[in-house]
PDB file of C-alpha atoms in Angstrom:
ATOM      1  CA  UNK A   1     -16.447  52.053  55.943  1.00  0.00           C
ATOM      2  CA  UNK A   2     -18.465  49.043  57.169  1.00  0.00           C
ATOM      3  CA  UNK A   3     -15.510  47.859  59.437  1.00  0.00           C
ATOM      4  CA  UNK A   4     -15.115  51.382  60.748  1.00  0.00           C
ATOM      5  CA  UNK A   5     -18.707  51.648  61.559  1.00  0.00           C
ATOM      6  CA  UNK A   6     -18.459  48.378  63.463  1.00  0.00           C
ATOM      7  CA  UNK A   7     -15.480  49.813  65.433  1.00  0.00           C
ATOM      8  CA  UNK A   8     -17.234  52.915  66.272  1.00  0.00           C
ATOM      9  CA  UNK A   9     -20.199  51.067  67.685  1.00  0.00           C
ATOM     10  CA  UNK A  10     -18.267  48.525  69.630  1.00  0.00           C
ATOM     11  CA  UNK A  11     -15.880  49.119  72.556  1.00  0.00           C
ATOM     12  CA  UNK A  12     -12.719  47.144  72.114  1.00  0.00           C
ATOM     13  CA  UNK A  13     -10.795  48.546  74.913  1.00  0.00           C
ATOM     14  CA  UNK A  14      -8.410  46.100  76.295  1.00  0.00           C
ATOM     15  CA  UNK A  15      -9.204  43.617  73.567  1.00  0.00           C
ATOM     16  CA  UNK A  16      -6.675  41.865  71.326  1.00  0.00           C
ATOM     17  CA  UNK A  17      -7.504  42.532  67.779  1.00  0.00           C
ATOM     18  CA  UNK A  18      -6.088  40.596  64.874  1.00  0.00           C
ATOM     19  CA  UNK A  19      -6.340  41.731  61.419  1.00  0.00           C
ATOM     20  CA  UNK A  20      -7.389  39.601  58.468  1.00  0.00           C
ATOM     21  CA  UNK A  21      -7.538  41.082  54.936  1.00  0.00           C
ATOM     22  CA  UNK A  22      -8.539  39.227  51.670  1.00  0.00           C
ATOM     23  CA  UNK A  23      -8.220  41.635  48.524  1.00  0.00           C
ATOM     24  CA  UNK A  24      -7.949  41.771  44.923  1.00  0.00           C
ATOM     25  CA  UNK A  25      -5.423  44.613  44.825  1.00  0.00           C
ATOM     26  CA  UNK A  26      -3.707  46.871  47.181  1.00  0.00           C
ATOM     27  CA  UNK A  27      -3.494  44.833  50.154  1.00  0.00           C
ATOM     28  CA  UNK A  28      -3.773  46.331  53.566  1.00  0.00           C
ATOM     29  CA  UNK A  29      -2.444  49.754  52.357  1.00  0.00           C
ATOM     30  CA  UNK A  30      -3.084  52.221  55.216  1.00  0.00           C
ATOM     31  CA  UNK A  31      -5.637  50.272  56.787  1.00  0.00           C
ATOM     32  CA  UNK A  32      -3.524  49.288  59.764  1.00  0.00           C
ATOM     33  CA  UNK A  33      -3.017  52.880  60.908  1.00  0.00           C
ATOM     34  CA  UNK A  34      -6.497  53.718  60.297  1.00  0.00           C
ATOM     35  CA  UNK A  35      -7.917  50.784  62.511  1.00  0.00           C
ATOM     36  CA  UNK A  36      -5.311  51.639  65.152  1.00  0.00           C
ATOM     37  CA  UNK A  37      -6.463  55.145  65.149  1.00  0.00           C
ATOM     38  CA  UNK A  38     -10.133  54.061  65.586  1.00  0.00           C
ATOM     39  CA  UNK A  39      -9.524  51.736  68.507  1.00  0.00           C
ATOM     40  CA  UNK A  40      -6.648  53.361  70.261  1.00  0.00           C
ATOM     41  CA  UNK A  41      -7.467  51.353  73.515  1.00  0.00           C
ATOM     42  CA  UNK A  42      -7.170  47.980  71.798  1.00  0.00           C
ATOM     43  CA  UNK A  43      -3.974  45.865  71.428  1.00  0.00           C
ATOM     44  CA  UNK A  44      -3.408  45.533  67.618  1.00  0.00           C
ATOM     45  CA  UNK A  45      -1.428  42.442  66.857  1.00  0.00           C
ATOM     46  CA  UNK A  46       1.445  42.517  64.474  1.00  0.00           C
ATOM     47  CA  UNK A  47       0.653  39.225  63.273  1.00  0.00           C
ATOM     48  CA  UNK A  48      -1.496  40.089  60.242  1.00  0.00           C
ATOM     49  CA  UNK A  49      -2.923  37.720  57.707  1.00  0.00           C
ATOM     50  CA  UNK A  50      -2.898  39.345  54.303  1.00  0.00           C
ATOM     51  CA  UNK A  51      -4.452  37.134  51.473  1.00  0.00           C
ATOM     52  CA  UNK A  52      -4.603  37.918  47.850  1.00  0.00           C
ATOM     53  CA  UNK A  53      -7.897  36.597  46.313  1.00  0.00           C
ATOM     54  CA  UNK A  54      -6.207  34.530  43.454  1.00  0.00           C
ATOM     55  CA  UNK A  55      -4.688  32.420  46.467  1.00  0.00           C
ATOM     56  CA  UNK A  56      -7.929  32.330  48.405  1.00  0.00           C
ATOM     57  CA  UNK A  57      -9.045  28.848  47.191  1.00  0.00           C
ATOM     58  CA  UNK A  58      -5.700  27.305  48.525  1.00  0.00           C
ATOM     59  CA  UNK A  59      -5.305  29.291  51.677  1.00  0.00           C
ATOM     60  CA  UNK A  60      -7.466  27.324  54.201  1.00  0.00           C
ATOM     61  CA  UNK A  61      -4.668  25.363  55.643  1.00  0.00           C
ATOM     62  CA  UNK A  62      -2.578  28.472  55.831  1.00  0.00           C
ATOM     63  CA  UNK A  63      -5.331  30.321  57.528  1.00  0.00           C
ATOM     64  CA  UNK A  64      -5.746  27.487  59.971  1.00  0.00           C
ATOM     65  CA  UNK A  65      -1.973  27.662  60.816  1.00  0.00           C
ATOM     66  CA  UNK A  66      -2.201  31.406  61.222  1.00  0.00           C
ATOM     67  CA  UNK A  67      -5.124  30.891  63.649  1.00  0.00           C
ATOM     68  CA  UNK A  68      -3.149  28.291  65.676  1.00  0.00           C
ATOM     69  CA  UNK A  69      -0.179  30.733  65.715  1.00  0.00           C
ATOM     70  CA  UNK A  70      -2.552  33.361  67.471  1.00  0.00           C
ATOM     71  CA  UNK A  71      -3.214  30.490  70.201  1.00  0.00           C
ATOM     72  CA  UNK A  72      -6.381  29.183  69.133  1.00  0.00           C
ATOM     73  CA  UNK A  73      -6.355  25.388  68.815  1.00  0.00           C
ATOM     74  CA  UNK A  74      -8.668  23.003  66.792  1.00  0.00           C
ATOM     75  CA  UNK A  75     -10.361  22.174  69.960  1.00  0.00           C
ATOM     76  CA  UNK A  76     -11.051  25.677  70.798  1.00  0.00           C
ATOM     77  CA  UNK A  77     -12.328  26.391  67.393  1.00  0.00           C
ATOM     78  CA  UNK A  78     -14.842  23.712  67.921  1.00  0.00           C
ATOM     79  CA  UNK A  79     -15.935  25.119  71.283  1.00  0.00           C
ATOM     80  CA  UNK A  80     -16.457  28.380  69.629  1.00  0.00           C
ATOM     81  CA  UNK A  81     -19.252  26.948  67.394  1.00  0.00           C
ATOM     82  CA  UNK A  82     -21.050  25.128  70.049  1.00  0.00           C
ATOM     83  CA  UNK A  83     -24.257  27.158  70.728  1.00  0.00           C
ATOM     84  CA  UNK A  84     -24.642  27.430  67.048  1.00  0.00           C
ATOM     85  CA  UNK A  85     -27.781  25.136  67.072  1.00  0.00           C
ATOM     86  CA  UNK A  86     -31.173  26.562  68.162  1.00  0.00           C
ATOM     87  CA  UNK A  87     -33.997  24.319  69.513  1.00  0.00           C
ATOM     88  CA  UNK A  88     -37.679  25.344  68.613  1.00  0.00           C
ATOM     89  CA  UNK A  89     -40.206  23.399  70.762  1.00  0.00           C
ATOM     90  CA  UNK A  90     -43.637  23.480  69.243  1.00  0.00           C
ATOM     91  CA  UNK A  91     -45.998  21.419  71.300  1.00  0.00           C
ATOM     92  CA  UNK A  92     -44.352  18.135  71.978  1.00  0.00           C
ATOM     93  CA  UNK A  93     -42.081  18.578  68.850  1.00  0.00           C
ATOM     94  CA  UNK A  94     -38.561  19.950  69.000  1.00  0.00           C
ATOM     95  CA  UNK A  95     -36.912  21.227  65.890  1.00  0.00           C
ATOM     96  CA  UNK A  96     -33.445  22.286  65.531  1.00  0.00           C
ATOM     97  CA  UNK A  97     -31.984  25.083  63.531  1.00  0.00           C
ATOM     98  CA  UNK A  98     -28.497  26.100  62.461  1.00  0.00           C
ATOM     99  CA  UNK A  99     -27.978  29.659  63.326  1.00  0.00           C
ATOM    100  CA  UNK A 100     -26.450  32.350  60.861  1.00  0.00           C
ATOM    101  CA  UNK A 101     -23.243  34.367  61.655  1.00  0.00           C
ATOM    102  CA  UNK A 102     -24.216  37.910  62.376  1.00  0.00           C
ATOM    103  CA  UNK A 103     -24.493  40.337  65.354  1.00  0.00           C
ATOM    104  CA  UNK A 104     -28.327  39.653  65.474  1.00  0.00           C
ATOM    105  CA  UNK A 105     -27.589  36.059  66.179  1.00  0.00           C
ATOM    106  CA  UNK A 106     -25.105  37.043  68.816  1.00  0.00           C
ATOM    107  CA  UNK A 107     -27.625  39.198  70.570  1.00  0.00           C
ATOM    108  CA  UNK A 108     -30.123  36.352  70.340  1.00  0.00           C
ATOM    109  CA  UNK A 109     -27.613  33.920  71.918  1.00  0.00           C
ATOM    110  CA  UNK A 110     -27.156  36.409  74.749  1.00  0.00           C
ATOM    111  CA  UNK A 111     -30.983  36.678  75.212  1.00  0.00           C
ATOM    112  CA  UNK A 112     -31.025  32.766  75.381  1.00  0.00           C
ATOM    113  CA  UNK A 113     -28.005  32.420  77.729  1.00  0.00           C
ATOM    114  CA  UNK A 114     -30.262  33.511  80.522  1.00  0.00           C
ATOM    115  CA  UNK A 115     -32.822  30.644  79.603  1.00  0.00           C
ATOM    116  CA  UNK A 116     -35.455  29.711  77.162  1.00  0.00           C
ATOM    117  CA  UNK A 117     -37.858  32.186  75.624  1.00  0.00           C
ATOM    118  CA  UNK A 118     -41.516  31.550  74.781  1.00  0.00           C
ATOM    119  CA  UNK A 119     -42.868  33.488  71.838  1.00  0.00           C
ATOM    120  CA  UNK A 120     -46.536  33.622  70.899  1.00  0.00           C
ATOM    121  CA  UNK A 121     -46.726  33.587  67.159  1.00  0.00           C
ATOM    122  CA  UNK A 122     -49.679  34.257  64.681  1.00  0.00           C
ATOM    123  CA  UNK A 123     -50.090  33.396  60.946  1.00  0.00           C
ATOM    124  CA  UNK A 124     -49.516  36.237  58.463  1.00  0.00           C
ATOM    125  CA  UNK A 125     -50.088  36.143  54.596  1.00  0.00           C
ATOM    126  CA  UNK A 126     -50.272  32.409  54.429  1.00  0.00           C
ATOM    127  CA  UNK A 127     -46.515  31.961  54.419  1.00  0.00           C
ATOM    128  CA  UNK A 128     -45.192  32.778  57.844  1.00  0.00           C
ATOM    129  CA  UNK A 129     -45.679  32.658  61.716  1.00  0.00           C
ATOM    130  CA  UNK A 130     -44.516  35.785  63.486  1.00  0.00           C
ATOM    131  CA  UNK A 131     -44.308  36.854  66.954  1.00  0.00           C
ATOM    132  CA  UNK A 132     -42.416  39.477  69.273  1.00  0.00           C
ATOM    133  CA  UNK A 133     -39.017  38.810  70.832  1.00  0.00           C
ATOM    134  CA  UNK A 134     -39.774  41.283  73.451  1.00  0.00           C
ATOM    135  CA  UNK A 135     -36.722  43.324  72.720  1.00  0.00           C
ATOM    136  CA  UNK A 136     -34.900  44.902  69.873  1.00  0.00           C
ATOM    137  CA  UNK A 137     -31.800  43.088  68.409  1.00  0.00           C
ATOM    138  CA  UNK A 138     -29.123  44.686  65.744  1.00  0.00           C
ATOM    139  CA  UNK A 139     -30.397  44.345  62.283  1.00  0.00           C
ATOM    140  CA  UNK A 140     -28.398  42.978  59.249  1.00  0.00           C
ATOM    141  CA  UNK A 141     -30.885  43.357  56.532  1.00  0.00           C
ATOM    142  CA  UNK A 142     -30.408  42.156  53.047  1.00  0.00           C
ATOM    143  CA  UNK A 143     -32.544  41.105  50.021  1.00  0.00           C
ATOM    144  CA  UNK A 144     -33.652  37.569  50.754  1.00  0.00           C
ATOM    145  CA  UNK A 145     -36.073  35.342  49.035  1.00  0.00           C
ATOM    146  CA  UNK A 146     -37.167  33.073  51.777  1.00  0.00           C
ATOM    147  CA  UNK A 147     -37.543  29.239  51.765  1.00  0.00           C
ATOM    148  CA  UNK A 148     -39.448  27.023  54.104  1.00  0.00           C
ATOM    149  CA  UNK A 149     -37.756  26.799  57.495  1.00  0.00           C
ATOM    150  CA  UNK A 150     -35.971  30.197  57.294  1.00  0.00           C
ATOM    151  CA  UNK A 151     -35.825  31.992  60.683  1.00  0.00           C
ATOM    152  CA  UNK A 152     -36.055  35.765  60.032  1.00  0.00           C
ATOM    153  CA  UNK A 153     -35.563  38.837  62.307  1.00  0.00           C
ATOM    154  CA  UNK A 154     -38.168  41.416  61.188  1.00  0.00           C
ATOM    155  CA  UNK A 155     -37.851  44.980  62.171  1.00  0.00           C
ATOM    156  CA  UNK A 156     -35.356  44.134  64.740  1.00  0.00           C
ATOM    157  CA  UNK A 157     -37.933  42.745  67.332  1.00  0.00           C
ATOM    158  CA  UNK A 158     -39.937  39.973  65.702  1.00  0.00           C
ATOM    159  CA  UNK A 159     -39.026  36.426  64.906  1.00  0.00           C
ATOM    160  CA  UNK A 160     -40.732  35.068  61.646  1.00  0.00           C
ATOM    161  CA  UNK A 161     -40.607  31.353  60.754  1.00  0.00           C
ATOM    162  CA  UNK A 162     -41.356  30.978  56.985  1.00  0.00           C
ATOM    163  CA  UNK A 163     -43.095  27.975  55.508  1.00  0.00           C
ATOM    164  CA  UNK A 164     -43.581  29.614  52.077  1.00  0.00           C
ATOM    165  CA  UNK A 165     -41.490  32.060  49.933  1.00  0.00           C
ATOM    166  CA  UNK A 166     -41.339  35.801  50.362  1.00  0.00           C
ATOM    167  CA  UNK A 167     -38.952  38.470  49.088  1.00  0.00           C
ATOM    168  CA  UNK A 168     -38.006  41.380  51.226  1.00  0.00           C
ATOM    169  CA  UNK A 169     -35.124  43.121  53.192  1.00  0.00           C
ATOM    170  CA  UNK A 170     -34.681  40.971  56.142  1.00  0.00           C
ATOM    171  CA  UNK A 171     -32.042  39.781  58.648  1.00  0.00           C
ATOM    172  CA  UNK A 172     -31.371  35.959  58.478  1.00  0.00           C
ATOM    173  CA  UNK A 173     -31.288  34.144  61.872  1.00  0.00           C
ATOM    174  CA  UNK A 174     -30.752  30.648  60.725  1.00  0.00           C
ATOM    175  CA  UNK A 175     -32.565  27.711  59.159  1.00  0.00           C
ATOM    176  CA  UNK A 176     -34.582  24.702  60.514  1.00  0.00           C
ATOM    177  CA  UNK A 177     -32.935  21.492  59.760  1.00  0.00           C
ATOM    178  CA  UNK A 178     -34.510  18.396  58.173  1.00  0.00           C
ATOM    179  CA  UNK A 179     -38.092  19.204  57.427  1.00  0.00           C
ATOM    180  CA  UNK A 180     -39.842  19.724  54.201  1.00  0.00           C
ATOM    181  CA  UNK A 181     -42.330  22.576  53.332  1.00  0.00           C
ATOM    182  CA  UNK A 182     -45.225  20.411  53.862  1.00  0.00           C
ATOM    183  CA  UNK A 183     -43.925  18.781  57.166  1.00  0.00           C
ATOM    184  CA  UNK A 184     -43.361  22.327  58.609  1.00  0.00           C
ATOM    185  CA  UNK A 185     -46.616  23.546  57.726  1.00  0.00           C
ATOM    186  CA  UNK A 186     -48.128  20.441  59.385  1.00  0.00           C
ATOM    187  CA  UNK A 187     -46.020  20.990  62.534  1.00  0.00           C
ATOM    188  CA  UNK A 188     -46.967  24.671  62.653  1.00  0.00           C
ATOM    189  CA  UNK A 189     -50.619  24.147  61.955  1.00  0.00           C
ATOM    190  CA  UNK A 190     -53.089  26.878  61.470  1.00  0.00           C
ATOM    191  CA  UNK A 191     -53.651  29.718  63.848  1.00  0.00           C
ATOM    192  CA  UNK A 192     -51.718  31.036  66.941  1.00  0.00           C
ATOM    193  CA  UNK A 193     -48.997  28.884  68.315  1.00  0.00           C
ATOM    194  CA  UNK A 194     -46.331  29.115  71.287  1.00  0.00           C
ATOM    195  CA  UNK A 195     -42.619  28.496  70.273  1.00  0.00           C
ATOM    196  CA  UNK A 196     -40.010  28.011  72.895  1.00  0.00           C
ATOM    197  CA  UNK A 197     -36.509  28.839  71.774  1.00  0.00           C
ATOM    198  CA  UNK A 198     -33.370  27.566  73.610  1.00  0.00           C
ATOM    199  CA  UNK A 199     -29.866  26.868  72.776  1.00  0.00           C
ATOM    200  CA  UNK A 200     -28.881  23.288  72.176  1.00  0.00           C
ATOM    201  CA  UNK A 201     -26.500  21.964  74.753  1.00  0.00           C
TER     202      UNK A 201
END
């Protein structure tokens, strides 16, 4: 149902669709027919990867070969992950963060493809800085206990930088690299700050 919801909310007209299935029992069953009906204007490839869960730990090389059969080389895969690093400039300091893999991050990347974004952020609850993104992004909420450096999307339109733990339903955007909780608190300081977001080149 989660996959069908995705298909209902995204226009795949004219797109090439490749099906990948990892399962414990049953395999694809009627999934191919169901998906084909859900996206009648997409091109569903006959080249389908069907992976039984007991083989999952030894399947990496087979999966790589399958991806190459689809016409995606290793170089293209590396290019695909470029843009997965976010720069956060706070005063004269630039921090980097590795971005998560979800539709919220995809929308954030699209925002930043037009240029950097300045966010005015305030302290909240002695655990975070929070500021408005200026527009709504898709949410992918899950129960999360935050750690220092976690970048969180709150209510679809606010960026939160955590410097202390909190547990709630959030959307994970990424995590700041290479700073301790104490170092991050020192960089963020007390009171209001302006953080400039940009995609690393």
